[in-house]
Short mmCIF file of C-alpha atoms in Angstrom, two decimals:
data_model
loop_
_atom_site.label_atom_id
_atom_site.label_comp_id
_atom_site.label_asym_id
_atom_site.label_seq_id
_atom_site.Cartn_x
_atom_site.Cartn_y
_atom_site.Cartn_z
CA UNK R 236 -265.90 -7.67 3.33
CA UNK R 237 -262.36 -9.38 3.44
CA UNK R 238 -262.26 -12.88 4.86
CA UNK R 239 -259.99 -11.66 7.88
CA UNK R 240 -262.51 -8.93 8.84
CA UNK R 241 -265.37 -11.57 8.51
CA UNK R 242 -263.57 -13.98 10.87
CA UNK R 243 -262.83 -11.30 13.41
CA UNK R 244 -266.43 -10.25 13.24
CA UNK R 245 -267.53 -13.79 13.92
CA UNK R 246 -265.20 -14.27 16.83
CA UNK R 247 -266.25 -10.66 18.23
CA UNK R 248 -270.05 -11.55 17.69
CA UNK R 249 -270.62 -13.58 20.96
CA UNK R 250 -268.83 -10.87 22.88
CA UNK R 251 -271.19 -8.39 21.53
CA UNK R 252 -274.27 -10.67 22.02
CA UNK R 253 -273.21 -11.19 25.69
CA UNK R 254 -272.90 -7.38 26.18
CA UNK R 255 -276.26 -6.98 24.99
CA UNK R 256 -277.94 -9.56 27.06
CA UNK R 257 -276.39 -8.20 30.13
CA UNK R 258 -277.61 -4.62 29.26
CA UNK R 259 -280.93 -3.45 30.26
CA UNK R 260 -283.33 -2.86 27.32
CA UNK R 261 -283.34 0.80 27.87
CA UNK R 262 -279.62 1.00 27.62
CA UNK R 263 -279.13 -1.55 24.77
CA UNK R 264 -279.05 0.83 21.86
CA UNK R 265 -276.26 2.83 23.68
CA UNK R 266 -274.33 -0.42 24.44
CA UNK R 267 -274.78 -1.70 21.00
CA UNK R 268 -273.16 1.48 19.59
CA UNK R 269 -270.26 1.26 22.25
CA UNK R 270 -269.57 -2.37 21.34
CA UNK R 271 -269.64 -1.69 17.64
CA UNK R 272 -267.20 1.45 18.19
CA UNK R 273 -264.85 -0.82 20.36
CA UNK R 274 -264.96 -3.51 17.56
CA UNK R 275 -263.99 -0.88 15.02
CA UNK R 276 -261.26 0.41 17.14
CA UNK R 277 -259.70 -3.14 17.62
CA UNK R 278 -260.06 -3.72 13.99
CA UNK R 279 -258.46 -0.25 13.33
CA UNK R 280 -255.52 -1.02 15.58
CA UNK R 281 -254.96 -4.58 14.21
CA UNK R 282 -254.90 -3.20 10.53
CA UNK R 283 -252.47 -0.31 11.54
CA UNK R 284 -250.00 -2.82 13.23
CA UNK R 285 -250.32 -4.90 10.02
CA UNK R 286 -249.63 -2.10 7.85
CA UNK R 287 -246.61 -1.04 9.84
CA UNK R 288 -245.28 -4.66 9.80
CA UNK R 289 -245.69 -4.76 5.95
CA UNK R 290 -243.93 -1.35 5.72
CA UNK R 291 -241.05 -2.53 7.83
CA UNK R 292 -240.75 -5.73 5.82
CA UNK R 293 -240.56 -3.77 2.59
CA UNK R 294 -237.94 -1.64 4.01
CA UNK R 295 -235.94 -4.50 5.34
CA UNK R 296 -236.24 -6.07 1.84
CA UNK R 297 -234.86 -2.92 0.23
CA UNK R 298 -232.03 -2.72 2.74
CA UNK R 299 -231.13 -6.37 1.99
CA UNK R 300 -230.97 -5.71 -1.84
CA UNK R 301 -228.50 -2.56 -0.92
CA UNK R 302 -226.50 -4.81 1.34
CA UNK R 303 -226.11 -7.49 -1.34
CA UNK R 304 -225.01 -4.82 -3.81
CA UNK R 305 -222.51 -3.61 -1.24
CA UNK R 306 -221.18 -7.16 -0.73
CA UNK R 307 -220.53 -7.55 -4.41
CA UNK R 308 -218.79 -4.30 -4.55
CA UNK R 309 -216.62 -5.49 -1.72
CA UNK R 310 -215.72 -8.66 -3.56
CA UNK R 311 -214.82 -6.57 -6.67
CA UNK R 312 -212.75 -4.24 -4.59
CA UNK R 313 -210.77 -7.28 -3.01
CA UNK R 314 -210.14 -8.57 -6.52
CA UNK R 315 -208.69 -5.31 -7.60
CA UNK R 316 -206.53 -4.95 -4.45
CA UNK R 317 -205.14 -8.37 -5.28
CA UNK R 318 -204.56 -7.13 -8.85
CA UNK R 319 -202.62 -4.13 -7.48
CA UNK R 320 -200.65 -6.22 -4.98
CA UNK R 321 -199.56 -8.41 -8.02
CA UNK R 322 -198.40 -5.43 -10.06
CA UNK R 323 -196.55 -3.99 -7.05
CA UNK R 324 -194.66 -7.37 -6.52
CA UNK R 325 -193.71 -7.15 -10.29
CA UNK R 326 -192.61 -3.60 -9.86
CA UNK R 327 -190.61 -4.43 -6.77
CA UNK R 328 -188.80 -7.19 -8.51
CA UNK R 329 -188.09 -5.08 -11.59
CA UNK R 330 -186.74 -2.38 -9.34
CA UNK R 331 -184.41 -4.81 -7.65
CA UNK R 332 -183.11 -5.91 -11.06
CA UNK R 333 -182.44 -2.35 -12.19
CA UNK R 334 -180.73 -1.36 -8.92
CA UNK R 335 -178.39 -4.65 -9.20
CA UNK R 336 -177.61 -3.79 -12.87
CA UNK R 337 -176.81 -0.25 -12.12
CA UNK R 338 -174.43 -1.24 -9.59
CA UNK R 339 -172.76 -3.81 -11.73
CA UNK R 340 -172.49 -0.94 -14.51
CA UNK R 341 -171.12 1.42 -11.83
CA UNK R 342 -168.51 -1.02 -10.87
CA UNK R 343 -167.47 -1.78 -14.47
CA UNK R 344 -167.24 2.29 -15.09
CA UNK R 345 -164.91 2.56 -12.06
CA UNK R 346 -162.74 -0.28 -13.54
CA UNK R 347 -162.69 1.53 -16.94
CA UNK R 348 -161.84 4.82 -15.29
CA UNK R 349 -158.98 3.30 -13.49
CA UNK R 350 -157.83 1.72 -16.67
CA UNK R 351 -158.01 5.16 -18.33
CA UNK R 352 -156.16 6.96 -15.49
CA UNK R 353 -153.44 4.24 -15.54
CA UNK R 354 -153.10 4.61 -19.31
CA UNK R 355 -153.01 8.36 -19.17
CA UNK R 356 -150.51 8.32 -16.39
CA UNK R 357 -148.20 5.97 -18.39
CA UNK R 358 -148.42 7.97 -21.45
CA UNK R 359 -147.59 11.11 -19.48
CA UNK R 360 -144.60 9.40 -17.91
CA UNK R 361 -143.37 8.37 -21.36
CA UNK R 362 -143.90 11.55 -22.99
CA UNK R 363 -141.88 13.28 -19.95
CA UNK R 364 -139.16 10.51 -20.34
CA UNK R 365 -136.11 12.01 -22.23
CA UNK R 366 -135.17 10.01 -25.31
CA UNK R 367 -131.70 9.33 -24.02
CA UNK R 368 -133.30 7.68 -20.97
CA UNK R 369 -135.33 5.56 -23.29
CA UNK R 370 -132.24 4.45 -25.34
CA UNK R 371 -130.58 3.59 -22.03
CA UNK R 372 -133.23 1.31 -20.85
CA UNK R 373 -132.84 -2.38 -21.29
CA UNK R 374 -134.29 -3.88 -24.53
CA UNK R 375 -134.79 -2.60 -27.94
CA UNK R 376 -135.62 1.27 -28.25
CA UNK R 377 -138.19 0.10 -30.85
CA UNK R 378 -140.06 -1.95 -28.23
CA UNK R 379 -140.36 1.19 -26.07
CA UNK R 380 -141.65 3.14 -28.97
CA UNK R 381 -143.97 0.43 -29.86
CA UNK R 382 -145.09 0.14 -26.24
CA UNK R 383 -145.99 3.72 -26.19
CA UNK R 384 -147.97 3.61 -29.42
CA UNK R 385 -150.02 0.70 -28.01
CA UNK R 386 -150.81 2.73 -25.03
CA UNK R 387 -151.77 5.80 -27.02
CA UNK R 388 -154.01 3.58 -29.14
CA UNK R 389 -155.60 1.85 -26.14
CA UNK R 390 -156.43 5.02 -24.35
CA UNK R 391 -159.34 6.18 -26.74
CA UNK R 392 -161.06 2.64 -26.66
CA UNK R 393 -160.95 2.76 -22.88
CA UNK R 394 -162.43 6.19 -22.89
CA UNK R 395 -165.05 5.40 -25.30
CA UNK R 396 -165.98 2.14 -23.33
CA UNK R 397 -166.19 4.45 -20.21
CA UNK R 398 -168.49 6.85 -21.99
CA UNK R 399 -170.68 4.00 -23.08
CA UNK R 400 -171.00 2.86 -19.46
CA UNK R 401 -171.81 6.34 -18.33
CA UNK R 402 -174.61 6.52 -20.93
CA UNK R 403 -175.87 3.01 -19.99
CA UNK R 404 -175.86 4.04 -16.33
CA UNK R 405 -177.81 7.11 -17.00
CA UNK R 406 -180.26 5.27 -19.00
CA UNK R 407 -180.79 2.68 -16.23
CA UNK R 408 -181.14 5.47 -13.68
CA UNK R 409 -183.88 7.06 -15.82
CA UNK R 410 -185.60 3.66 -16.28
CA UNK R 411 -185.35 3.17 -12.40
CA UNK R 412 -186.92 6.52 -11.80
CA UNK R 413 -189.76 5.64 -14.20
CA UNK R 414 -190.35 2.40 -12.45
CA UNK R 415 -190.18 4.05 -9.15
CA UNK R 416 -192.76 6.60 -10.15
CA UNK R 417 -195.06 3.88 -11.44
CA UNK R 418 -194.59 1.89 -8.08
CA UNK R 419 -195.62 5.19 -6.26
CA UNK R 420 -198.65 5.48 -8.30
CA UNK R 421 -199.68 1.89 -7.70
CA UNK R 422 -199.21 2.49 -3.92
CA UNK R 423 -201.32 5.37 -4.00
CA UNK R 424 -204.07 3.47 -5.71
CA UNK R 425 -203.71 0.55 -3.26
CA UNK R 426 -204.04 2.91 -0.43
CA UNK R 427 -207.06 4.49 -2.01
CA UNK R 428 -208.51 1.00 -2.47
CA UNK R 429 -207.90 0.20 1.14
CA UNK R 430 -209.63 3.22 2.18
CA UNK R 431 -212.59 2.46 -0.07
CA UNK R 432 -212.92 -1.10 1.28
CA UNK R 433 -212.74 0.17 4.90
CA UNK R 434 -215.47 2.64 4.25
CA UNK R 435 -217.53 0.15 2.26
CA UNK R 436 -217.12 -2.36 5.24
CA UNK R 437 -218.57 0.21 7.64
CA UNK R 438 -221.43 0.98 5.53
CA UNK R 439 -222.18 -2.74 4.92
CA UNK R 440 -222.06 -3.22 8.83
CA UNK R 441 -224.59 -0.52 9.45
CA UNK R 442 -226.88 -1.78 6.67
CA UNK R 443 -226.70 -5.36 8.04
CA UNK R 444 -227.59 -4.06 11.64
CA UNK R 445 -230.43 -1.77 10.00
CA UNK R 446 -231.68 -5.00 8.22
CA UNK R 447 -231.73 -7.01 11.27
CA UNK R 448 -233.56 -4.27 13.35
CA UNK R 449 -236.15 -3.82 10.63
CA UNK R 450 -236.89 -7.52 10.49
CA UNK R 451 -237.28 -7.66 14.19
CA UNK R 452 -239.50 -4.68 14.25
CA UNK R 453 -241.75 -6.15 11.49
CA UNK R 454 -241.94 -9.47 13.27
CA UNK R 455 -242.99 -7.62 16.49
CA UNK R 456 -245.67 -5.68 14.62
CA UNK R 457 -246.94 -8.86 13.15
CA UNK R 458 -247.01 -10.51 16.54
CA UNK R 459 -248.95 -7.47 18.28
CA UNK R 460 -251.63 -7.70 15.54
CA UNK R 461 -251.92 -11.43 16.12
CA UNK R 462 -252.21 -10.78 19.91
CA UNK R 463 -254.92 -8.03 19.36
CA UNK R 464 -257.02 -10.36 17.13
CA UNK R 465 -256.72 -13.16 19.69
CA UNK R 466 -257.76 -10.69 22.49
CA UNK R 467 -260.56 -9.59 20.46
#
């Protein structure tokens, strides 16, 4: 017999003796059986309360382990979110650099276009000017011819520089689009992380409440078993 049961039986023994002494001899066997039955019922109730308390405590321990796992996962998600934010900051800075460079190249292209237009207009005017008018202008005719040759030689260089600028602007635009797509992907991942963290926080909150409830119920069952043992 377990020590606890032996202790309860020793405590209940005076009660059984008192009942037997107060019962007439003819009714003593029946009273003895009733007392023993009541004793077994009390002991069964006490053991039932203790089993329930142990079950609830074990369930609370399992929930506590799950809660610890959820909290560890929340820490990992927070670290991942910080990394994503750092990536976003880097991408935002890179986009700003590319946009500024694209604006500068576009301004340079406009200047090249203006130069090309001016050179083409000057060459056209020179071509349309009659030779007699050229000879009548102040200065040596050779200077006018030399000036026209210089204009004609400069025009291809200006147009080539403009083409290079257009190519560079196109490359910058494509790079900016690539960075923009990467940024959009990081933003989507960040939103997904935020949603996952929110769901995880909700689950952790529910599990924390369940853990507290289970501990309370386990404690209550233990106290009930103790009260029953004292009353017996």
